[in-house]
Tab-separated table of C-alpha atoms in Angstrom:
chain	number	residue	atom	x	y	z
A	294	MET	CA	-13.804	-18.819	15.294
A	295	ALA	CA	-13.703	-21.904	13.082
A	296	GLN	CA	-11.617	-21.911	9.934
A	297	HIS	CA	-12.808	-23.166	6.577
A	298	ARG	CA	-11.188	-24.503	3.427
A	299	VAL	CA	-12.846	-23.818	0.083
A	300	HIS	CA	-12.017	-26.418	-2.585
A	301	LEU	CA	-12.370	-25.015	-6.111
A	302	LYS	CA	-13.089	-27.101	-9.197
A	303	ASN	CA	-9.814	-25.898	-10.767
A	304	GLY	CA	-7.869	-27.594	-7.960
A	305	SER	CA	-7.069	-24.493	-5.861
A	306	GLN	CA	-7.752	-24.306	-2.121
A	307	ILE	CA	-8.438	-21.192	-0.037
A	308	VAL	CA	-8.215	-21.288	3.773
A	309	GLY	CA	-9.699	-18.616	6.016
A	310	LYS	CA	-12.760	-17.248	7.785
A	311	LEU	CA	-16.084	-17.844	6.024
A	312	LEU	CA	-17.905	-14.513	5.693
A	313	LYS	CA	-20.927	-15.543	3.612
A	314	SER	CA	-22.383	-18.694	2.128
A	315	ASP	CA	-25.709	-18.663	0.296
A	316	ALA	CA	-27.391	-20.134	-2.767
A	317	SER	CA	-25.371	-18.022	-5.195
A	318	SER	CA	-21.867	-17.458	-3.779
A	319	VAL	CA	-19.334	-17.932	-0.985
A	320	SER	CA	-16.976	-15.257	0.406
A	321	ILE	CA	-13.935	-16.080	2.550
A	322	GLN	CA	-11.289	-13.911	4.259
A	323	THR	CA	-7.717	-15.227	4.295
A	324	ILE	CA	-5.163	-14.524	7.009
A	325	ASP	CA	-3.671	-11.563	5.085
A	326	GLN	CA	-7.136	-9.897	5.232
A	327	SER	CA	-7.875	-10.496	1.520
A	328	ILE	CA	-11.527	-11.303	0.737
A	329	TRP	CA	-12.271	-13.841	-1.986
A	330	VAL	CA	-15.716	-14.301	-3.549
A	331	PHE	CA	-16.625	-17.388	-5.585
A	332	THR	CA	-19.850	-18.427	-7.270
A	333	ASN	CA	-21.243	-21.809	-6.307
A	334	SER	CA	-20.530	-23.060	-9.821
A	335	GLU	CA	-16.770	-22.599	-9.142
A	336	ILE	CA	-16.804	-24.507	-5.832
A	337	GLN	CA	-16.403	-28.231	-5.347
A	338	ARG	CA	-16.929	-28.251	-1.572
A	339	VAL	CA	-16.310	-26.319	1.663
A	340	ASP	CA	-14.691	-28.002	4.701
A	341	THR	CA	-14.797	-26.812	8.315
A	342	LEU	CA	-11.334	-27.128	9.889
A	343	GLY	CA	-12.227	-26.178	13.463
A	344	GLN	CA	-9.022	-24.178	14.061
A	345	ASN	CA	-8.590	-20.623	15.301
A	346	PHE	CA	-8.400	-18.105	12.455
A	347	GLY	CA	-5.156	-16.124	12.404
A	348	LYS	CA	-3.088	-18.750	14.245
A	349	ALA	CA	-3.746	-21.929	12.307
A	350	THR	CA	-1.042	-21.399	9.716
A	351	TYR	CA	1.786	-20.322	12.063
A	352	LYS	CA	4.361	-23.078	12.416
A	353	ARG	CA	5.755	-22.922	15.963
A	354	LYS	CA	8.190	-25.816	15.474
A	355	GLY	CA	9.715	-27.634	12.549
A	356	PHE	CA	11.936	-27.274	9.513
A	357	VAL	CA	11.778	-23.928	7.695
A	358	ASN	CA	13.484	-22.564	4.583
A	359	TYR	CA	14.256	-18.883	4.008
A	360	THR	CA	15.181	-17.770	0.490
A	361	GLU	CA	16.091	-14.098	0.058
A	362	LEU	CA	17.791	-11.723	-2.357
A	363	GLY	CA	18.515	-8.035	-2.663
A	364	PRO	CA	21.151	-5.310	-2.970
A	365	LEU	CA	24.071	-4.634	-0.652
A	366	ALA	CA	24.109	-0.842	-0.688
A	367	MET	CA	26.587	1.909	0.349
A	368	SER	CA	29.711	3.282	-1.258
A	369	ASN	CA	32.945	1.356	-0.825
A	370	ARG	CA	36.103	1.463	-2.937
A	371	ALA	CA	38.263	-1.542	-3.706
A	372	SER	CA	42.060	-1.372	-3.547
A	373	ASN	CA	42.192	-0.484	-7.250
A	374	GLY	CA	39.925	2.529	-6.723
A	375	VAL	CA	36.785	0.980	-8.249
A	376	THR	CA	33.562	1.889	-6.444
A	377	THR	CA	31.931	-1.471	-5.777
A	378	SER	CA	28.275	-2.418	-5.694
A	379	ALA	CA	26.800	-5.783	-4.835
A	380	PHE	CA	23.796	-8.048	-5.171
A	381	SER	CA	23.139	-10.880	-2.736
A	382	PHE	CA	21.228	-14.178	-2.871
A	383	GLN	CA	20.926	-16.612	0.025
A	384	THR	CA	18.943	-19.704	0.933
A	385	THR	CA	18.845	-21.002	4.520
A	386	ASN	CA	17.578	-24.344	5.799
A	387	GLY	CA	17.127	-25.070	9.482
A	388	TYR	CA	14.877	-25.868	12.414
A	389	ARG	CA	12.604	-23.603	14.430
A	390	PHE	CA	12.665	-24.702	18.087
A	391	ASN	CA	10.156	-22.052	19.174
A	392	PRO	CA	8.999	-18.685	17.778
A	393	LEU	CA	12.053	-16.874	19.202
A	394	LEU	CA	14.745	-19.363	18.139
A	395	TYR	CA	15.558	-20.726	14.703
A	396	LEU	CA	18.954	-22.233	13.786
A	397	GLY	CA	19.982	-22.904	10.220
A	398	ILE	CA	22.792	-23.082	7.687
A	399	GLY	CA	22.791	-20.569	4.864
A	400	VAL	CA	24.575	-20.653	1.511
A	401	GLY	CA	24.499	-17.935	-1.104
A	402	ALA	CA	26.273	-15.723	-3.599
A	403	ASP	CA	27.370	-12.097	-3.185
A	404	LEU	CA	28.129	-10.485	-6.545
A	405	TYR	CA	30.303	-7.395	-6.162
A	406	ALA	CA	31.559	-5.310	-9.077
A	407	VAL	CA	35.101	-6.678	-8.761
A	408	GLN	CA	34.756	-9.831	-6.628
A	409	THR	CA	32.353	-12.729	-6.121
A	410	PHE	CA	31.826	-14.431	-2.748
A	411	VAL	CA	30.046	-17.628	-1.694
A	412	PRO	CA	29.098	-17.148	1.976
A	413	VAL	CA	28.440	-20.137	4.243
A	414	VAL	CA	26.877	-18.961	7.501
A	415	LEU	CA	25.209	-20.065	10.705
A	416	SER	CA	21.863	-18.266	10.874
A	417	VAL	CA	19.992	-17.437	14.098
A	418	ARG	CA	16.487	-16.036	13.676
A	419	GLY	CA	13.396	-15.440	15.705
A	420	ASP	CA	9.850	-14.095	15.429
A	421	LEU	CA	9.234	-11.294	17.925
A	422	SER	CA	5.427	-11.568	17.845
A	423	THR	CA	2.928	-14.106	16.477
A	424	SER	CA	-0.328	-12.338	17.310
A	425	SER	CA	-1.138	-11.341	13.711
A	426	ALA	CA	-0.281	-12.097	10.099
A	427	LYS	CA	2.389	-9.344	10.177
A	428	ILE	CA	5.277	-10.850	12.135
A	429	PRO	CA	8.396	-8.827	13.070
A	430	PHE	CA	11.605	-10.867	13.151
A	431	TYR	CA	15.330	-10.562	13.824
A	432	PHE	CA	18.312	-12.307	12.239
A	433	VAL	CA	21.980	-12.731	13.165
A	434	GLU	CA	24.384	-14.555	10.838
A	435	GLY	CA	28.081	-15.300	10.873
A	436	GLY	CA	30.515	-17.483	8.962
A	437	TYR	CA	33.065	-17.527	6.150
A	438	SER	CA	32.822	-16.424	2.528
A	439	ILE	CA	34.734	-18.294	-0.157
A	440	ASN	CA	36.169	-15.965	-2.788
A	441	ALA	CA	34.998	-17.274	-6.157
A	442	THR	CA	36.330	-14.400	-8.257
A	443	SER	CA	37.415	-15.452	-11.723
A	444	ASN	CA	41.058	-14.510	-12.265
A	445	ASP	CA	43.206	-14.765	-15.410
A	446	VAL	CA	46.274	-13.070	-13.911
A	447	PRO	CA	48.595	-15.659	-12.269
A	448	THR	CA	50.341	-13.075	-10.072
A	449	ILE	CA	47.070	-12.055	-8.345
A	450	LYS	CA	45.316	-14.269	-5.808
A	451	TYR	CA	41.899	-13.517	-4.304
A	452	GLN	CA	40.920	-14.903	-0.890
A	453	GLY	CA	37.724	-14.824	1.135
A	454	GLY	CA	37.195	-14.011	4.786
A	455	ALA	CA	34.844	-13.694	7.703
A	456	THR	CA	31.315	-12.422	7.151
A	457	PHE	CA	28.666	-11.204	9.566
A	458	ALA	CA	25.110	-9.856	9.270
A	459	VAL	CA	22.457	-8.578	11.670
A	460	GLY	CA	19.071	-7.002	11.087
A	461	LEU	CA	15.317	-6.798	11.509
A	462	GLY	CA	12.396	-7.440	9.206
A	463	ILE	CA	8.718	-8.118	8.769
A	464	LYS	CA	7.087	-11.343	7.571
A	465	LEU	CA	3.639	-11.276	5.961
A	466	LEU	CA	2.201	-14.698	6.678
A	467	PHE	CA	0.131	-16.474	4.037
A	468	GLN	CA	-1.756	-19.735	4.295
A	469	GLU	CA	0.054	-23.031	4.898
A	470	ASN	CA	2.868	-21.192	6.755
A	471	ASN	CA	4.241	-19.498	3.627
A	472	GLY	CA	5.357	-15.912	4.155
A	473	PHE	CA	6.713	-12.917	2.258
A	474	LEU	CA	9.868	-11.435	3.837
A	475	LEU	CA	11.187	-7.874	3.884
A	476	GLY	CA	14.380	-7.231	5.875
A	477	LEU	CA	16.885	-4.487	6.533
A	478	GLY	CA	20.279	-5.002	8.133
A	479	TYR	CA	24.065	-4.593	8.186
A	480	ARG	CA	26.532	-6.876	6.356
A	481	TYR	CA	30.282	-7.111	7.051
A	482	GLN	CA	32.633	-8.902	4.676
A	483	GLU	CA	36.410	-9.399	4.770
A	484	SER	CA	38.600	-10.347	1.815
A	485	SER	CA	42.225	-10.148	0.736
A	486	VAL	CA	44.161	-9.791	-2.480
A	487	THR	CA	47.759	-10.999	-2.891
A	488	GLU	CA	49.664	-9.450	-5.773
A	489	LYS	CA	53.360	-10.104	-6.329
A	490	LEU	CA	53.691	-11.513	-2.794
A	491	GLN	CA	52.142	-8.378	-1.259
A	492	LYS	CA	48.874	-9.017	0.572
A	493	SER	CA	46.243	-6.326	1.118
A	494	THR	CA	43.054	-6.728	3.159
A	495	GLU	CA	39.719	-5.252	2.151
A	496	VAL	CA	36.588	-4.809	4.268
A	497	PHE	CA	33.138	-4.310	2.762
A	498	ASN	CA	30.518	-2.649	5.001
A	499	ARG	CA	27.039	-2.799	3.533
A	500	LEU	CA	23.421	-1.921	4.152
A	501	SER	CA	21.575	-5.139	3.344
A	502	ILE	CA	18.075	-4.981	1.844
A	503	ARG	CA	16.387	-8.370	1.542
A	504	VAL	CA	13.136	-9.628	0.062
A	505	GLY	CA	12.105	-13.249	-0.197
A	506	PHE	CA	9.907	-16.070	1.041
A	507	SER	CA	9.772	-18.542	3.911
A	508	PHE	CA	8.154	-21.956	3.729
């Protein structure tokens, strides 16, 4: 079925399946199943795109950005006995070779109660199905986190370590290939603290909850 683009007088554009067009109004259904109704006085023009509804906005190849944030949950105690919590932000830029394979480089910030990390990771992602606007996906990431913890004690030195993440999620595709992301996964993070020439290693195991956007 042909796709249409409704140009509004306020500058907005709506792409989807035209449901009704008469002397008084136009109704259009977007790829997320939302139905929009506009009076003819609001509309500048309506274009026919001639593309298949539901697949026109999926980008099978090309550069894609993923920007996500969320908590890193689960109880874990640092070497000083403090129960740590964390919040994570990450943005990833890369190239999608096909729906099942995306490669990118991610940079972010993980804010724990007692330490701050800046992870730099290689990200592998893929969409498991592209038959609807609700797209399940996987992600696998690995790299190194720089320890950016502020420290005023000269006898204590914080260091980063290896980091790894794996998980699944769902992407709700909007028009023009934009999508809302919801993911759930596991995050592993190593770090070390050297105090008075004695080095101790810490490992953070976390349940990662992510929300964000792709474009």
